[in-house]
């Protein structure tokens, strides 16, 4: 067995959005110690598009001498068969699970192009997602505190602790309306919650981060500033974590978490349910 691989070409191919292929592929490949040179090909719905993908796969194979990894989801039989003729290692991200469900339910699957991501019958879910994203963008970084009664969640934390990417991920993937508010110097000096948050305590959730990690992130943005100094980061974090504890606001440390893990842990802690799939 080959134990050391520096990098590998990876293709995500789908006749839909390729989001499922990417998600599963990233999760699987994250278990292996090599870097990934990846390309994504969504909406491969006709012969010409399949031919273009096959050419890219063959080019990769000819240049590296190694078969690239292809995570794919193809409903169109002809497109799938042509794809499988390329020199690659193929992983059908849905086939195994679909076969198991067919067997368990004794029911034949009826694949439909882009079933999982089309507006179609799920138009309400689609527009719920758009509304959640619009709401979350309008309430990003403390821009507006109006309409808090519509929020599913209010994220609190110091600047650069992961609030914005987490908020947007939860809006896009879960259909949740999320407000995020960064504590500023005035808040930290007074060490209190804004009055607007008092009646929405059940929606509050805190994010914190290791001081060293926060210093690193802020230095990439404003190197040499007081804002990015180790002393300032430590002071802010100590104050905000003290506030979380005093006000009984649940919180998590985001230092070693992906946005996906942060979001999932928030759902677990708060009992919120995703509204869309």
mmCIF file of C-alpha atoms in Angstrom:
data_model
loop_
_atom_site.group_PDB
_atom_site.id
_atom_site.type_symbol
_atom_site.label_atom_id
_atom_site.label_comp_id
_atom_site.label_asym_id
_atom_site.label_seq_id
_atom_site.Cartn_x
_atom_site.Cartn_y
_atom_site.Cartn_z
ATOM 1 C CA UNK A 1 0.000 0.000 0.000
ATOM 2 C CA UNK A 2 1.275 3.460 -0.899
ATOM 3 C CA UNK A 3 1.747 5.379 2.331
ATOM 4 C CA UNK A 4 3.051 8.760 1.186
ATOM 5 C CA UNK A 5 1.209 10.884 -1.352
ATOM 6 C CA UNK A 6 2.066 14.548 -1.734
ATOM 7 C CA UNK A 7 -0.965 15.588 -3.766
ATOM 8 C CA UNK A 8 -3.686 14.175 -5.975
ATOM 9 C CA UNK A 9 -5.949 15.599 -8.654
ATOM 10 C CA UNK A 10 -9.621 15.392 -7.695
ATOM 11 C CA UNK A 11 -12.701 16.069 -9.803
ATOM 12 C CA UNK A 12 -16.244 16.682 -8.561
ATOM 13 C CA UNK A 13 -18.696 16.017 -11.384
ATOM 14 C CA UNK A 14 -22.480 16.208 -11.389
ATOM 15 C CA UNK A 15 -25.447 16.816 -13.642
ATOM 16 C CA UNK A 16 -26.730 18.977 -10.761
ATOM 17 C CA UNK A 17 -24.958 21.545 -8.607
ATOM 18 C CA UNK A 18 -22.118 19.195 -7.504
ATOM 19 C CA UNK A 19 -22.576 20.392 -3.917
ATOM 20 C CA UNK A 20 -23.207 16.847 -2.660
ATOM 21 C CA UNK A 21 -20.108 15.557 -4.453
ATOM 22 C CA UNK A 22 -17.974 18.307 -2.956
ATOM 23 C CA UNK A 23 -19.328 17.829 0.552
ATOM 24 C CA UNK A 24 -18.837 14.067 0.580
ATOM 25 C CA UNK A 25 -15.503 14.279 -1.245
ATOM 26 C CA UNK A 26 -14.101 16.865 1.166
ATOM 27 C CA UNK A 27 -15.216 14.802 4.134
ATOM 28 C CA UNK A 28 -13.687 11.586 2.815
ATOM 29 C CA UNK A 29 -10.423 13.091 1.585
ATOM 30 C CA UNK A 30 -9.993 14.972 4.834
ATOM 31 C CA UNK A 31 -9.128 11.613 6.381
ATOM 32 C CA UNK A 32 -6.003 11.245 4.243
ATOM 33 C CA UNK A 33 -2.611 13.018 4.545
ATOM 34 C CA UNK A 34 -2.256 14.552 1.092
ATOM 35 C CA UNK A 35 -3.135 17.835 -0.562
ATOM 36 C CA UNK A 36 -5.850 18.061 -3.190
ATOM 37 C CA UNK A 37 -5.801 19.772 -6.576
ATOM 38 C CA UNK A 38 -9.506 19.989 -7.225
ATOM 39 C CA UNK A 39 -11.816 20.970 -10.033
ATOM 40 C CA UNK A 40 -15.604 21.080 -9.947
ATOM 41 C CA UNK A 41 -17.884 20.499 -12.927
ATOM 42 C CA UNK A 42 -21.588 21.148 -12.196
ATOM 43 C CA UNK A 43 -24.527 20.792 -14.601
ATOM 44 C CA UNK A 44 -22.868 18.234 -16.894
ATOM 45 C CA UNK A 45 -26.102 17.533 -18.708
ATOM 46 C CA UNK A 46 -25.182 16.819 -22.329
ATOM 47 C CA UNK A 47 -22.672 15.017 -24.507
ATOM 48 C CA UNK A 48 -20.464 18.032 -25.193
ATOM 49 C CA UNK A 49 -20.073 18.848 -21.509
ATOM 50 C CA UNK A 50 -19.220 15.257 -20.653
ATOM 51 C CA UNK A 51 -16.590 15.198 -23.383
ATOM 52 C CA UNK A 52 -14.980 18.318 -21.926
ATOM 53 C CA UNK A 53 -14.795 16.713 -18.486
ATOM 54 C CA UNK A 54 -13.339 13.501 -19.901
ATOM 55 C CA UNK A 55 -10.656 15.522 -21.685
ATOM 56 C CA UNK A 56 -9.712 17.232 -18.418
ATOM 57 C CA UNK A 57 -9.507 13.891 -16.624
ATOM 58 C CA UNK A 58 -7.344 12.421 -19.386
ATOM 59 C CA UNK A 59 -5.078 15.477 -19.317
ATOM 60 C CA UNK A 60 -4.617 15.011 -15.576
ATOM 61 C CA UNK A 61 -3.799 11.320 -16.012
ATOM 62 C CA UNK A 62 -1.336 11.950 -18.831
ATOM 63 C CA UNK A 63 0.473 14.707 -16.932
ATOM 64 C CA UNK A 64 0.757 12.971 -13.568
ATOM 65 C CA UNK A 65 0.778 9.320 -14.558
ATOM 66 C CA UNK A 66 -1.743 8.690 -11.775
ATOM 67 C CA UNK A 67 -5.455 8.236 -12.087
ATOM 68 C CA UNK A 68 -7.280 11.226 -10.584
ATOM 69 C CA UNK A 69 -10.098 10.709 -8.081
ATOM 70 C CA UNK A 70 -13.560 11.489 -9.406
ATOM 71 C CA UNK A 71 -16.487 11.927 -7.033
ATOM 72 C CA UNK A 72 -19.594 12.043 -9.176
ATOM 73 C CA UNK A 73 -23.373 12.043 -9.184
ATOM 74 C CA UNK A 74 -24.920 11.445 -12.588
ATOM 75 C CA UNK A 75 -28.553 10.617 -13.299
ATOM 76 C CA UNK A 76 -28.358 10.615 -17.116
ATOM 77 C CA UNK A 77 -27.277 7.055 -18.057
ATOM 78 C CA UNK A 78 -25.453 8.005 -21.269
ATOM 79 C CA UNK A 79 -23.497 10.767 -19.552
ATOM 80 C CA UNK A 80 -22.544 8.455 -16.696
ATOM 81 C CA UNK A 81 -21.326 5.702 -19.017
ATOM 82 C CA UNK A 82 -19.178 8.083 -21.030
ATOM 83 C CA UNK A 83 -17.673 9.562 -17.876
ATOM 84 C CA UNK A 84 -16.721 6.114 -16.614
ATOM 85 C CA UNK A 85 -14.577 5.457 -19.713
ATOM 86 C CA UNK A 86 -11.966 7.970 -18.554
ATOM 87 C CA UNK A 87 -8.736 6.951 -16.806
ATOM 88 C CA UNK A 88 -9.723 7.703 -13.224
ATOM 89 C CA UNK A 89 -10.790 6.225 -9.912
ATOM 90 C CA UNK A 90 -14.527 6.756 -9.654
ATOM 91 C CA UNK A 91 -16.723 7.154 -6.585
ATOM 92 C CA UNK A 92 -20.481 7.419 -7.094
ATOM 93 C CA UNK A 93 -21.528 9.447 -4.053
ATOM 94 C CA UNK A 94 -25.146 8.276 -4.118
ATOM 95 C CA UNK A 95 -25.057 4.769 -5.544
ATOM 96 C CA UNK A 96 -24.275 2.834 -2.358
ATOM 97 C CA UNK A 97 -26.884 4.591 -0.242
ATOM 98 C CA UNK A 98 -29.551 4.431 -2.949
ATOM 99 C CA UNK A 99 -28.992 0.700 -3.359
ATOM 100 C CA UNK A 100 -29.285 0.130 0.375
ATOM 101 C CA UNK A 101 -32.546 2.095 0.598
ATOM 102 C CA UNK A 102 -33.941 0.254 -2.432
ATOM 103 C CA UNK A 103 -33.149 -3.052 -0.759
ATOM 104 C CA UNK A 104 -34.519 -2.096 2.654
ATOM 105 C CA UNK A 105 -37.734 -0.597 1.281
ATOM 106 C CA UNK A 106 -38.126 -3.064 -1.569
ATOM 107 C CA UNK A 107 -38.805 -0.036 -3.726
ATOM 108 C CA UNK A 108 -37.103 0.985 -6.949
ATOM 109 C CA UNK A 109 -35.564 4.458 -7.023
ATOM 110 C CA UNK A 110 -36.756 6.816 -9.759
ATOM 111 C CA UNK A 111 -33.833 9.196 -10.372
ATOM 112 C CA UNK A 112 -34.722 12.642 -11.605
ATOM 113 C CA UNK A 113 -32.280 15.237 -12.834
ATOM 114 C CA UNK A 114 -31.518 17.864 -10.150
ATOM 115 C CA UNK A 115 -34.334 16.563 -7.935
ATOM 116 C CA UNK A 116 -32.474 17.548 -4.780
ATOM 117 C CA UNK A 117 -31.732 21.131 -5.759
ATOM 118 C CA UNK A 118 -34.523 22.232 -8.095
ATOM 119 C CA UNK A 119 -37.110 24.818 -7.079
ATOM 120 C CA UNK A 120 -40.011 22.697 -8.398
ATOM 121 C CA UNK A 121 -42.306 21.357 -5.696
ATOM 122 C CA UNK A 122 -39.959 22.660 -3.031
ATOM 123 C CA UNK A 123 -40.413 26.287 -4.056
ATOM 124 C CA UNK A 124 -41.356 27.236 -0.489
ATOM 125 C CA UNK A 125 -38.063 25.875 0.812
ATOM 126 C CA UNK A 126 -36.171 27.713 -1.907
ATOM 127 C CA UNK A 127 -37.732 31.067 -1.071
ATOM 128 C CA UNK A 128 -37.296 30.404 2.654
ATOM 129 C CA UNK A 129 -33.567 30.039 1.974
ATOM 130 C CA UNK A 130 -33.452 33.323 0.042
ATOM 131 C CA UNK A 131 -35.380 35.145 2.783
ATOM 132 C CA UNK A 132 -33.051 33.761 5.461
ATOM 133 C CA UNK A 133 -29.970 34.880 3.536
ATOM 134 C CA UNK A 134 -31.382 38.358 2.940
ATOM 135 C CA UNK A 135 -32.315 38.725 6.608
ATOM 136 C CA UNK A 136 -28.914 37.512 7.775
ATOM 137 C CA UNK A 137 -27.029 39.853 5.441
ATOM 138 C CA UNK A 138 -29.143 42.790 6.635
ATOM 139 C CA UNK A 139 -28.237 41.945 10.245
ATOM 140 C CA UNK A 140 -24.547 41.168 9.737
ATOM 141 C CA UNK A 141 -21.943 42.657 12.059
ATOM 142 C CA UNK A 142 -24.442 44.718 14.041
ATOM 143 C CA UNK A 143 -25.559 46.741 10.989
ATOM 144 C CA UNK A 144 -29.183 46.586 12.126
ATOM 145 C CA UNK A 145 -30.917 45.470 15.293
ATOM 146 C CA UNK A 146 -34.415 45.954 13.904
ATOM 147 C CA UNK A 147 -36.748 43.004 13.584
ATOM 148 C CA UNK A 148 -35.036 40.860 16.207
ATOM 149 C CA UNK A 149 -38.357 39.162 16.831
ATOM 150 C CA UNK A 150 -37.906 37.461 13.434
ATOM 151 C CA UNK A 151 -34.468 36.083 14.302
ATOM 152 C CA UNK A 152 -33.960 32.399 15.000
ATOM 153 C CA UNK A 153 -30.547 33.041 16.537
ATOM 154 C CA UNK A 154 -28.418 35.961 17.727
ATOM 155 C CA UNK A 155 -24.669 35.328 17.688
ATOM 156 C CA UNK A 156 -22.461 37.392 19.992
ATOM 157 C CA UNK A 157 -18.691 37.623 20.194
ATOM 158 C CA UNK A 158 -15.622 39.753 19.685
ATOM 159 C CA UNK A 159 -14.653 40.871 16.205
ATOM 160 C CA UNK A 160 -13.201 38.074 13.997
ATOM 161 C CA UNK A 161 -14.418 35.184 16.143
ATOM 162 C CA UNK A 162 -16.321 33.556 13.268
ATOM 163 C CA UNK A 163 -19.754 35.130 13.539
ATOM 164 C CA UNK A 164 -20.267 36.223 9.931
ATOM 165 C CA UNK A 165 -19.290 32.980 8.142
ATOM 166 C CA UNK A 166 -21.277 30.969 10.674
ATOM 167 C CA UNK A 167 -24.338 33.183 10.249
ATOM 168 C CA UNK A 168 -24.272 32.948 6.469
ATOM 169 C CA UNK A 169 -23.672 29.200 6.496
ATOM 170 C CA UNK A 170 -26.656 28.655 8.790
ATOM 171 C CA UNK A 171 -28.835 30.843 6.581
ATOM 172 C CA UNK A 172 -27.795 29.123 3.356
ATOM 173 C CA UNK A 173 -27.700 25.542 4.586
ATOM 174 C CA UNK A 174 -30.332 25.517 7.337
ATOM 175 C CA UNK A 175 -32.679 28.340 6.312
ATOM 176 C CA UNK A 176 -32.236 30.080 9.681
ATOM 177 C CA UNK A 177 -32.417 33.826 10.189
ATOM 178 C CA UNK A 178 -29.334 34.838 12.113
ATOM 179 C CA UNK A 179 -28.277 38.148 13.636
ATOM 180 C CA UNK A 180 -24.629 38.594 14.549
ATOM 181 C CA UNK A 181 -23.278 41.342 16.752
ATOM 182 C CA UNK A 182 -19.626 42.138 17.489
ATOM 183 C CA UNK A 183 -18.827 43.523 20.932
ATOM 184 C CA UNK A 184 -17.111 46.873 20.554
ATOM 185 C CA UNK A 185 -14.922 48.736 23.054
ATOM 186 C CA UNK A 186 -17.926 50.527 24.569
ATOM 187 C CA UNK A 187 -19.733 47.231 25.215
ATOM 188 C CA UNK A 188 -16.630 45.625 26.676
ATOM 189 C CA UNK A 189 -15.898 48.601 28.919
ATOM 190 C CA UNK A 190 -19.415 48.491 30.361
ATOM 191 C CA UNK A 191 -19.570 44.694 30.260
ATOM 192 C CA UNK A 192 -23.288 44.561 29.648
ATOM 193 C CA UNK A 193 -25.808 43.347 27.147
ATOM 194 C CA UNK A 194 -27.550 45.833 24.920
ATOM 195 C CA UNK A 195 -31.138 46.494 26.030
ATOM 196 C CA UNK A 196 -32.356 45.224 22.639
ATOM 197 C CA UNK A 197 -31.098 41.754 23.517
ATOM 198 C CA UNK A 198 -32.735 41.495 26.925
ATOM 199 C CA UNK A 199 -36.127 40.283 25.681
ATOM 200 C CA UNK A 200 -34.472 37.873 23.254
ATOM 201 C CA UNK A 201 -32.220 36.101 25.741
ATOM 202 C CA UNK A 202 -33.394 32.683 24.593
ATOM 203 C CA UNK A 203 -31.962 33.423 21.142
ATOM 204 C CA UNK A 204 -28.484 34.468 22.317
ATOM 205 C CA UNK A 205 -25.429 32.324 21.662
ATOM 206 C CA UNK A 206 -21.790 33.242 22.094
ATOM 207 C CA UNK A 207 -18.674 32.512 20.063
ATOM 208 C CA UNK A 208 -15.218 32.799 21.538
ATOM 209 C CA UNK A 209 -11.740 31.874 20.334
ATOM 210 C CA UNK A 210 -8.221 31.356 21.693
ATOM 211 C CA UNK A 211 -6.367 34.643 22.150
ATOM 212 C CA UNK A 212 -3.396 33.480 20.082
ATOM 213 C CA UNK A 213 -5.640 32.485 17.186
ATOM 214 C CA UNK A 214 -7.536 35.782 17.350
ATOM 215 C CA UNK A 215 -4.256 37.707 17.297
ATOM 216 C CA UNK A 216 -3.177 35.782 14.211
ATOM 217 C CA UNK A 217 -6.451 36.433 12.380
ATOM 218 C CA UNK A 218 -6.503 40.130 13.219
ATOM 219 C CA UNK A 219 -2.834 40.541 12.311
ATOM 220 C CA UNK A 220 -3.586 39.245 8.828
ATOM 221 C CA UNK A 221 -6.093 42.044 8.534
ATOM 222 C CA UNK A 222 -4.409 44.909 10.445
ATOM 223 C CA UNK A 223 -0.860 43.969 11.333
ATOM 224 C CA UNK A 224 0.804 46.055 14.034
ATOM 225 C CA UNK A 225 -2.428 47.673 15.241
ATOM 226 C CA UNK A 226 -3.710 47.809 18.802
ATOM 227 C CA UNK A 227 -6.734 45.945 17.477
ATOM 228 C CA UNK A 228 -4.510 42.959 16.616
ATOM 229 C CA UNK A 229 -2.246 43.080 19.661
ATOM 230 C CA UNK A 230 -2.059 40.054 21.931
ATOM 231 C CA UNK A 231 -2.917 42.180 24.966
ATOM 232 C CA UNK A 232 -6.041 43.657 23.331
ATOM 233 C CA UNK A 233 -7.270 40.275 22.114
ATOM 234 C CA UNK A 234 -6.790 38.689 25.522
ATOM 235 C CA UNK A 235 -8.544 41.563 27.310
ATOM 236 C CA UNK A 236 -11.547 41.458 24.986
ATOM 237 C CA UNK A 237 -11.912 37.700 25.225
ATOM 238 C CA UNK A 238 -11.626 37.634 29.008
ATOM 239 C CA UNK A 239 -14.270 40.335 29.312
ATOM 240 C CA UNK A 240 -16.709 38.778 26.857
ATOM 241 C CA UNK A 241 -16.370 35.261 28.267
ATOM 242 C CA UNK A 242 -17.010 36.721 31.724
ATOM 243 C CA UNK A 243 -20.166 38.319 30.346
ATOM 244 C CA UNK A 244 -21.305 35.040 28.803
ATOM 245 C CA UNK A 245 -20.880 33.250 32.110
ATOM 246 C CA UNK A 246 -22.528 35.962 34.151
ATOM 247 C CA UNK A 247 -25.540 36.223 31.847
ATOM 248 C CA UNK A 248 -25.787 32.422 31.395
ATOM 249 C CA UNK A 249 -25.330 32.714 27.629
ATOM 250 C CA UNK A 250 -24.219 29.402 26.091
ATOM 251 C CA UNK A 251 -21.023 29.668 24.050
ATOM 252 C CA UNK A 252 -18.377 27.617 22.273
ATOM 253 C CA UNK A 253 -14.733 28.094 21.346
ATOM 254 C CA UNK A 254 -14.333 28.181 17.551
ATOM 255 C CA UNK A 255 -10.516 27.987 17.386
ATOM 256 C CA UNK A 256 -10.246 24.499 15.918
ATOM 257 C CA UNK A 257 -13.652 24.177 14.290
ATOM 258 C CA UNK A 258 -14.825 24.467 10.717
ATOM 259 C CA UNK A 259 -17.890 26.588 10.026
ATOM 260 C CA UNK A 260 -19.837 23.362 9.454
ATOM 261 C CA UNK A 261 -18.909 22.036 12.888
ATOM 262 C CA UNK A 262 -19.606 25.366 14.586
ATOM 263 C CA UNK A 263 -23.074 25.482 13.028
ATOM 264 C CA UNK A 264 -23.899 21.898 13.910
ATOM 265 C CA UNK A 265 -22.798 22.339 17.508
ATOM 266 C CA UNK A 266 -24.947 25.454 17.805
ATOM 267 C CA UNK A 267 -27.981 23.503 16.600
ATOM 268 C CA UNK A 268 -27.165 20.776 19.100
ATOM 269 C CA UNK A 269 -26.837 23.190 22.003
ATOM 270 C CA UNK A 270 -29.848 25.369 21.175
ATOM 271 C CA UNK A 271 -32.276 22.744 19.943
ATOM 272 C CA UNK A 272 -32.877 24.695 16.727
ATOM 273 C CA UNK A 273 -33.924 22.638 13.717
ATOM 274 C CA UNK A 274 -32.884 23.214 10.151
ATOM 275 C CA UNK A 275 -35.783 24.470 8.047
ATOM 276 C CA UNK A 276 -34.572 23.385 4.616
ATOM 277 C CA UNK A 277 -32.758 20.435 3.061
#
